[in-house]
PDB file of C-alpha atoms in Angstrom:
ATOM      1  CA  MET A  17     -82.856 159.896-127.306  1.00  0.00           C
ATOM      2  CA  SER A  18     -84.893 156.824-127.446  1.00  0.00           C
ATOM      3  CA  GLN A  19     -86.986 156.025-124.284  1.00  0.00           C
ATOM      4  CA  PRO A  20     -86.736 152.154-123.116  1.00  0.00           C
ATOM      5  CA  THR A  21     -89.243 150.175-123.609  1.00  0.00           C
ATOM      6  CA  SER A  22     -91.102 147.930-121.317  1.00  0.00           C
ATOM      7  CA  HIS A  23     -91.540 144.733-122.447  1.00  0.00           C
ATOM      8  CA  SER A  24     -92.770 141.782-120.514  1.00  0.00           C
ATOM      9  CA  VAL A  25     -90.335 139.420-120.296  1.00  0.00           C
ATOM     10  CA  PRO A  26     -90.262 136.611-117.713  1.00  0.00           C
ATOM     11  CA  GLY A  27     -87.533 137.137-115.703  1.00  0.00           C
ATOM     12  CA  THR A  28     -85.200 134.580-113.428  1.00  0.00           C
ATOM     13  CA  ALA A  29     -87.732 134.208-110.527  1.00  0.00           C
ATOM     14  CA  ASP A  30     -90.859 133.750-113.074  1.00  0.00           C
ATOM     15  CA  ILE A  31     -88.508 130.793-114.700  1.00  0.00           C
ATOM     16  CA  GLN A  32     -88.012 129.107-111.462  1.00  0.00           C
ATOM     17  CA  VAL A  33     -91.620 128.912-110.075  1.00  0.00           C
ATOM     18  CA  THR A  34     -92.536 128.014-113.395  1.00  0.00           C
ATOM     19  CA  ARG A  35     -89.918 125.342-112.928  1.00  0.00           C
ATOM     20  CA  ALA A  36     -90.702 124.601-109.671  1.00  0.00           C
ATOM     21  CA  TRP A  37     -94.511 123.756-110.344  1.00  0.00           C
ATOM     22  CA  ARG A  38     -93.981 121.660-113.198  1.00  0.00           C
ATOM     23  CA  ILE A  39     -91.932 119.821-110.602  1.00  0.00           C
ATOM     24  CA  THR A  40     -93.946 119.643-108.056  1.00  0.00           C
ATOM     25  CA  VAL A  41     -96.973 118.702-110.608  1.00  0.00           C
ATOM     26  CA  VAL A  42     -94.609 115.510-112.287  1.00  0.00           C
ATOM     27  CA  LEU A  43     -93.808 114.323-108.835  1.00  0.00           C
ATOM     28  CA  ILE A  44     -97.942 114.238-107.368  1.00  0.00           C
ATOM     29  CA  ILE A  45     -98.947 112.455-110.527  1.00  0.00           C
ATOM     30  CA  ALA A  46     -95.844 110.264-110.409  1.00  0.00           C
ATOM     31  CA  ALA A  47     -97.302 109.438-106.822  1.00  0.00           C
ATOM     32  CA  GLY A  48    -101.111 108.823-107.746  1.00  0.00           C
ATOM     33  CA  ILE A  49     -99.916 106.062-110.291  1.00  0.00           C
ATOM     34  CA  PHE A  50     -97.718 104.613-108.090  1.00  0.00           C
ATOM     35  CA  LEU A  51    -100.536 104.590-105.427  1.00  0.00           C
ATOM     36  CA  ARG A  52    -103.003 102.939-108.351  1.00  0.00           C
ATOM     37  CA  LEU A  53    -100.590 100.740-109.960  1.00  0.00           C
ATOM     38  CA  TYR A  54     -99.712  99.174-106.241  1.00  0.00           C
ATOM     39  CA  HIS A  55    -103.310  98.574-105.623  1.00  0.00           C
ATOM     40  CA  PHE A  56    -103.950  97.374-108.869  1.00  0.00           C
ATOM     41  CA  LEU A  57    -100.839  94.474-108.663  1.00  0.00           C
ATOM     42  CA  ASP A  58    -101.960  93.812-104.875  1.00  0.00           C
ATOM     43  CA  ASN A  59    -104.964  92.533-107.182  1.00  0.00           C
ATOM     44  CA  ARG A  60    -107.574  92.396-104.106  1.00  0.00           C
ATOM     45  CA  SER A  61    -110.579  89.852-104.658  1.00  0.00           C
ATOM     46  CA  LEU A  62    -114.221  91.769-106.798  1.00  0.00           C
ATOM     47  CA  TRP A  63    -116.606  92.634-103.715  1.00  0.00           C
ATOM     48  CA  GLN A  64    -120.233  92.334-104.062  1.00  0.00           C
ATOM     49  CA  ASP A  65    -121.112  94.944-106.816  1.00  0.00           C
ATOM     50  CA  GLU A  66    -118.126  94.149-108.366  1.00  0.00           C
ATOM     51  CA  LEU A  67    -119.081  90.382-109.099  1.00  0.00           C
ATOM     52  CA  PHE A  68    -122.817  91.352-109.923  1.00  0.00           C
ATOM     53  CA  LEU A  69    -121.052  92.686-112.997  1.00  0.00           C
ATOM     54  CA  ALA A  70    -118.662  90.916-113.694  1.00  0.00           C
ATOM     55  CA  SER A  71    -120.670  87.840-114.111  1.00  0.00           C
ATOM     56  CA  SER A  72    -122.409  90.089-117.031  1.00  0.00           C
ATOM     57  CA  LEU A  73    -118.939  90.805-118.476  1.00  0.00           C
ATOM     58  CA  ILE A  74    -118.379  87.268-118.682  1.00  0.00           C
ATOM     59  CA  ARG A  75    -121.055  85.540-119.739  1.00  0.00           C
ATOM     60  CA  MET A  76    -122.203  87.829-122.583  1.00  0.00           C
ATOM     61  CA  ASP A  77    -121.170  88.868-125.693  1.00  0.00           C
ATOM     62  CA  PHE A  78    -121.198  92.138-127.252  1.00  0.00           C
ATOM     63  CA  HIS A  79    -124.587  92.283-128.771  1.00  0.00           C
ATOM     64  CA  GLU A  80    -125.955  91.063-125.159  1.00  0.00           C
ATOM     65  CA  LEU A  81    -124.390  93.728-123.142  1.00  0.00           C
ATOM     66  CA  ALA A  82    -125.729  95.856-125.677  1.00  0.00           C
ATOM     67  CA  THR A  83    -129.354  94.665-125.114  1.00  0.00           C
ATOM     68  CA  PRO A  84    -130.368  95.080-121.240  1.00  0.00           C
ATOM     69  CA  PRO A  85    -131.040  93.831-118.766  1.00  0.00           C
ATOM     70  CA  LEU A  86    -127.381  92.967-117.461  1.00  0.00           C
ATOM     71  CA  ASP A  87    -127.544  90.259-114.487  1.00  0.00           C
ATOM     72  CA  TYR A  88    -128.194  91.299-110.880  1.00  0.00           C
ATOM     73  CA  TYR A  89    -129.989  94.453-111.998  1.00  0.00           C
ATOM     74  CA  GLN A  90    -127.007  96.253-112.870  1.00  0.00           C
ATOM     75  CA  ARG A  91    -126.374  99.663-114.868  1.00  0.00           C
ATOM     76  CA  ALA A  92    -123.377 100.856-116.798  1.00  0.00           C
ATOM     77  CA  PRO A  93    -122.591 102.417-120.039  1.00  0.00           C
ATOM     78  CA  LEU A  94    -122.057 100.749-123.011  1.00  0.00           C
ATOM     79  CA  GLY A  95    -118.861 102.069-123.447  1.00  0.00           C
ATOM     80  CA  PHE A  96    -117.563 101.235-120.427  1.00  0.00           C
ATOM     81  CA  LEU A  97    -119.075  97.663-120.581  1.00  0.00           C
ATOM     82  CA  TRP A  98    -117.405  97.441-124.294  1.00  0.00           C
ATOM     83  CA  ALA A  99    -114.183  98.619-123.532  1.00  0.00           C
ATOM     84  CA  VAL A 100    -114.031  96.067-120.192  1.00  0.00           C
ATOM     85  CA  LYS A 101    -115.195  93.224-122.400  1.00  0.00           C
ATOM     86  CA  LEU A 102    -112.164  94.283-124.851  1.00  0.00           C
ATOM     87  CA  CYS A 103    -109.679  93.787-121.631  1.00  0.00           C
ATOM     88  CA  VAL A 104    -111.890  90.304-120.809  1.00  0.00           C
ATOM     89  CA  HIS A 105    -111.639  89.254-124.552  1.00  0.00           C
ATOM     90  CA  PHE A 106    -107.725  89.689-124.829  1.00  0.00           C
ATOM     91  CA  PHE A 107    -106.315  89.250-121.485  1.00  0.00           C
ATOM     92  CA  GLY A 108    -108.756  86.364-119.951  1.00  0.00           C
ATOM     93  CA  ASN A 109    -111.351  86.354-117.411  1.00  0.00           C
ATOM     94  CA  GLN A 110    -109.189  87.323-114.271  1.00  0.00           C
ATOM     95  CA  GLU A 111    -109.368  90.671-112.166  1.00  0.00           C
ATOM     96  CA  PRO A 112    -106.571  92.472-113.368  1.00  0.00           C
ATOM     97  CA  ALA A 113    -108.530  92.494-117.114  1.00  0.00           C
ATOM     98  CA  LEU A 114    -111.985  93.236-115.342  1.00  0.00           C
ATOM     99  CA  ARG A 115    -110.431  96.202-113.954  1.00  0.00           C
ATOM    100  CA  LEU A 116    -107.724  97.370-116.924  1.00  0.00           C
ATOM    101  CA  PHE A 117    -109.855  99.876-118.226  1.00  0.00           C
ATOM    102  CA  PRO A 118    -111.075 102.003-115.070  1.00  0.00           C
ATOM    103  CA  LEU A 119    -107.137 102.009-113.951  1.00  0.00           C
ATOM    104  CA  CYS A 120    -106.394 102.969-117.744  1.00  0.00           C
ATOM    105  CA  CYS A 121    -108.901 106.123-116.841  1.00  0.00           C
ATOM    106  CA  GLY A 122    -107.809 106.929-113.255  1.00  0.00           C
ATOM    107  CA  LEU A 123    -104.497 107.312-114.572  1.00  0.00           C
ATOM    108  CA  LEU A 124    -105.289 109.254-117.496  1.00  0.00           C
ATOM    109  CA  SER A 125    -107.465 111.459-115.090  1.00  0.00           C
ATOM    110  CA  LEU A 126    -103.970 112.871-113.644  1.00  0.00           C
ATOM    111  CA  PHE A 127    -102.865 114.019-116.530  1.00  0.00           C
ATOM    112  CA  ALA A 128    -106.196 115.790-117.804  1.00  0.00           C
ATOM    113  CA  PHE A 129    -107.148 117.515-114.838  1.00  0.00           C
ATOM    114  CA  VAL A 130    -104.046 119.373-115.036  1.00  0.00           C
ATOM    115  CA  PRO A 131    -104.893 121.813-117.349  1.00  0.00           C
ATOM    116  CA  VAL A 132    -108.683 122.331-116.263  1.00  0.00           C
ATOM    117  CA  ALA A 133    -107.536 123.022-112.707  1.00  0.00           C
ATOM    118  CA  ARG A 134    -104.690 125.331-113.859  1.00  0.00           C
ATOM    119  CA  HIS A 135    -107.423 126.905-115.746  1.00  0.00           C
ATOM    120  CA  PHE A 136    -110.630 127.381-113.059  1.00  0.00           C
ATOM    121  CA  LEU A 137    -107.907 127.273-110.354  1.00  0.00           C
ATOM    122  CA  GLY A 138    -104.814 128.950-111.545  1.00  0.00           C
ATOM    123  CA  PRO A 139    -101.158 127.521-110.133  1.00  0.00           C
ATOM    124  CA  VAL A 140    -101.932 126.795-106.542  1.00  0.00           C
ATOM    125  CA  GLY A 141    -105.377 125.951-106.401  1.00  0.00           C
ATOM    126  CA  ALA A 142    -104.515 123.265-109.465  1.00  0.00           C
ATOM    127  CA  LEU A 143    -101.982 122.129-107.102  1.00  0.00           C
ATOM    128  CA  ILE A 144    -104.065 121.501-104.156  1.00  0.00           C
ATOM    129  CA  GLY A 145    -106.683 119.961-106.741  1.00  0.00           C
ATOM    130  CA  LEU A 146    -104.372 117.782-107.877  1.00  0.00           C
ATOM    131  CA  THR A 147    -102.983 116.820-104.591  1.00  0.00           C
ATOM    132  CA  MET A 148    -106.442 115.496-103.955  1.00  0.00           C
ATOM    133  CA  LEU A 149    -107.431 113.866-106.625  1.00  0.00           C
ATOM    134  CA  ALA A 150    -103.853 111.784-106.346  1.00  0.00           C
ATOM    135  CA  PHE A 151    -103.822 110.664-102.807  1.00  0.00           C
ATOM    136  CA  ALA A 152    -107.845 111.014-102.028  1.00  0.00           C
ATOM    137  CA  PRO A 153    -108.301 106.939-100.739  1.00  0.00           C
ATOM    138  CA  PRO A 154    -111.711 107.194-102.422  1.00  0.00           C
ATOM    139  CA  MET A 155    -110.503 108.584-105.830  1.00  0.00           C
ATOM    140  CA  VAL A 156    -107.511 105.842-105.437  1.00  0.00           C
ATOM    141  CA  TYR A 157    -110.083 102.917-104.914  1.00  0.00           C
ATOM    142  CA  HIS A 158    -112.275 103.838-107.463  1.00  0.00           C
ATOM    143  CA  SER A 159    -109.709 103.781-110.190  1.00  0.00           C
ATOM    144  CA  VAL A 160    -108.660  99.811-109.764  1.00  0.00           C
ATOM    145  CA  GLU A 161    -112.413  98.982-109.167  1.00  0.00           C
ATOM    146  CA  LEU A 162    -114.616  97.143-111.784  1.00  0.00           C
ATOM    147  CA  LYS A 163    -117.178  99.804-111.051  1.00  0.00           C
ATOM    148  CA  GLN A 164    -117.583 102.895-113.984  1.00  0.00           C
ATOM    149  CA  TYR A 165    -117.151 105.549-111.093  1.00  0.00           C
ATOM    150  CA  GLY A 166    -113.920 106.106-112.101  1.00  0.00           C
ATOM    151  CA  THR A 167    -114.794 106.591-115.457  1.00  0.00           C
ATOM    152  CA  GLU A 168    -117.923 108.920-115.068  1.00  0.00           C
ATOM    153  CA  LEU A 169    -114.531 111.118-113.170  1.00  0.00           C
ATOM    154  CA  LEU A 170    -112.457 111.217-116.080  1.00  0.00           C
ATOM    155  CA  ALA A 171    -115.581 111.845-118.535  1.00  0.00           C
ATOM    156  CA  THR A 172    -116.194 114.993-116.444  1.00  0.00           C
ATOM    157  CA  ILE A 173    -112.634 115.989-116.330  1.00  0.00           C
ATOM    158  CA  LEU A 174    -112.672 115.403-120.340  1.00  0.00           C
ATOM    159  CA  ALA A 175    -115.681 117.526-120.672  1.00  0.00           C
ATOM    160  CA  LEU A 176    -114.428 120.378-118.499  1.00  0.00           C
ATOM    161  CA  GLY A 177    -111.071 120.080-120.568  1.00  0.00           C
ATOM    162  CA  LEU A 178    -113.088 120.434-124.231  1.00  0.00           C
ATOM    163  CA  TYR A 179    -114.861 123.594-122.433  1.00  0.00           C
ATOM    164  CA  VAL A 180    -111.645 125.501-121.893  1.00  0.00           C
ATOM    165  CA  ARG A 181    -109.866 124.316-125.218  1.00  0.00           C
ATOM    166  CA  TYR A 182    -112.952 125.128-127.888  1.00  0.00           C
ATOM    167  CA  ARG A 183    -115.045 127.572-125.376  1.00  0.00           C
ATOM    168  CA  ASN A 184    -113.696 130.346-127.721  1.00  0.00           C
ATOM    169  CA  ARG A 185    -113.530 128.651-131.125  1.00  0.00           C
ATOM    170  CA  ARG A 186    -116.231 129.413-133.422  1.00  0.00           C
ATOM    171  CA  ASP A 187    -114.142 127.655-136.695  1.00  0.00           C
ATOM    172  CA  PRO A 188    -116.220 124.484-137.847  1.00  0.00           C
ATOM    173  CA  ARG A 189    -113.419 122.194-136.939  1.00  0.00           C
ATOM    174  CA  GLY A 190    -113.420 123.264-133.884  1.00  0.00           C
ATOM    175  CA  MET A 191    -116.855 122.992-132.959  1.00  0.00           C
ATOM    176  CA  VAL A 192    -117.222 119.680-134.670  1.00  0.00           C
ATOM    177  CA  VAL A 193    -114.577 118.539-132.782  1.00  0.00           C
ATOM    178  CA  TRP A 194    -116.159 119.772-129.784  1.00  0.00           C
ATOM    179  CA  GLY A 195    -119.471 118.646-130.379  1.00  0.00           C
ATOM    180  CA  LEU A 196    -118.053 114.986-131.177  1.00  0.00           C
ATOM    181  CA  GLY A 197    -116.079 114.881-128.336  1.00  0.00           C
ATOM    182  CA  GLY A 198    -119.155 115.278-126.334  1.00  0.00           C
ATOM    183  CA  ALA A 199    -121.001 112.712-128.124  1.00  0.00           C
ATOM    184  CA  VAL A 200    -118.074 109.950-127.166  1.00  0.00           C
ATOM    185  CA  LEU A 201    -118.266 111.272-123.665  1.00  0.00           C
ATOM    186  CA  VAL A 202    -122.329 109.817-122.763  1.00  0.00           C
ATOM    187  CA  TRP A 203    -121.230 106.481-124.684  1.00  0.00           C
ATOM    188  CA  PHE A 204    -119.100 106.263-121.582  1.00  0.00           C
ATOM    189  CA  SER A 205    -120.880 108.235-118.789  1.00  0.00           C
ATOM    190  CA  PHE A 206    -124.638 108.612-117.489  1.00  0.00           C
ATOM    191  CA  THR A 207    -123.793 111.649-114.938  1.00  0.00           C
ATOM    192  CA  VAL A 208    -121.547 113.825-117.931  1.00  0.00           C
ATOM    193  CA  LEU A 209    -124.858 114.796-119.865  1.00  0.00           C
ATOM    194  CA  PHE A 210    -125.469 116.893-116.437  1.00  0.00           C
ATOM    195  CA  VAL A 211    -121.772 118.549-116.883  1.00  0.00           C
ATOM    196  CA  LEU A 212    -122.165 118.763-120.723  1.00  0.00           C
ATOM    197  CA  ALA A 213    -125.546 120.789-120.301  1.00  0.00           C
ATOM    198  CA  GLY A 214    -124.511 123.176-117.384  1.00  0.00           C
ATOM    199  CA  ILE A 215    -121.374 124.270-120.415  1.00  0.00           C
ATOM    200  CA  GLY A 216    -124.529 124.206-122.674  1.00  0.00           C
TER     201      GLY A 216
END
């Protein structure tokens, strides 16, 4: 007489919990996107530090941006400067064009954060962390600001995402992708060096 085998088959309750978790994540991300787009379309005036950086982005070409100093002693990663300059080149010297790249970074952070938070915090902790990221006023504000702070956040999340995905990989392709990914992030963020050093 054969003995019953015990297989780990997800039950209906587990499936419902997973589905509810995913729906909650989608709703939080949608709300975060709405807040960021609302403030982007509200198109508030540039404040002092944004004006200081905008002066260089409007006046200088790509080569000049790569050869400091910038106007008013401003500092920003070269990748960030070139990305914003591209937006200005294609869309003009207006506030929305200057803030378009930070907005894209802010939106991408919402999606990139989910697997990282799920890995380190578990399902419940990931929901709490994602809620904080989506709704915290500083996170929303810096996502539509002509400064690199939102890009710094995204670079940190992506660096941790590379760790989550490639930490156990020892094949050449995985190591090359991880190494190149870290090298690219350095062009867009000053602070990601500390994250990469900690991971290393």
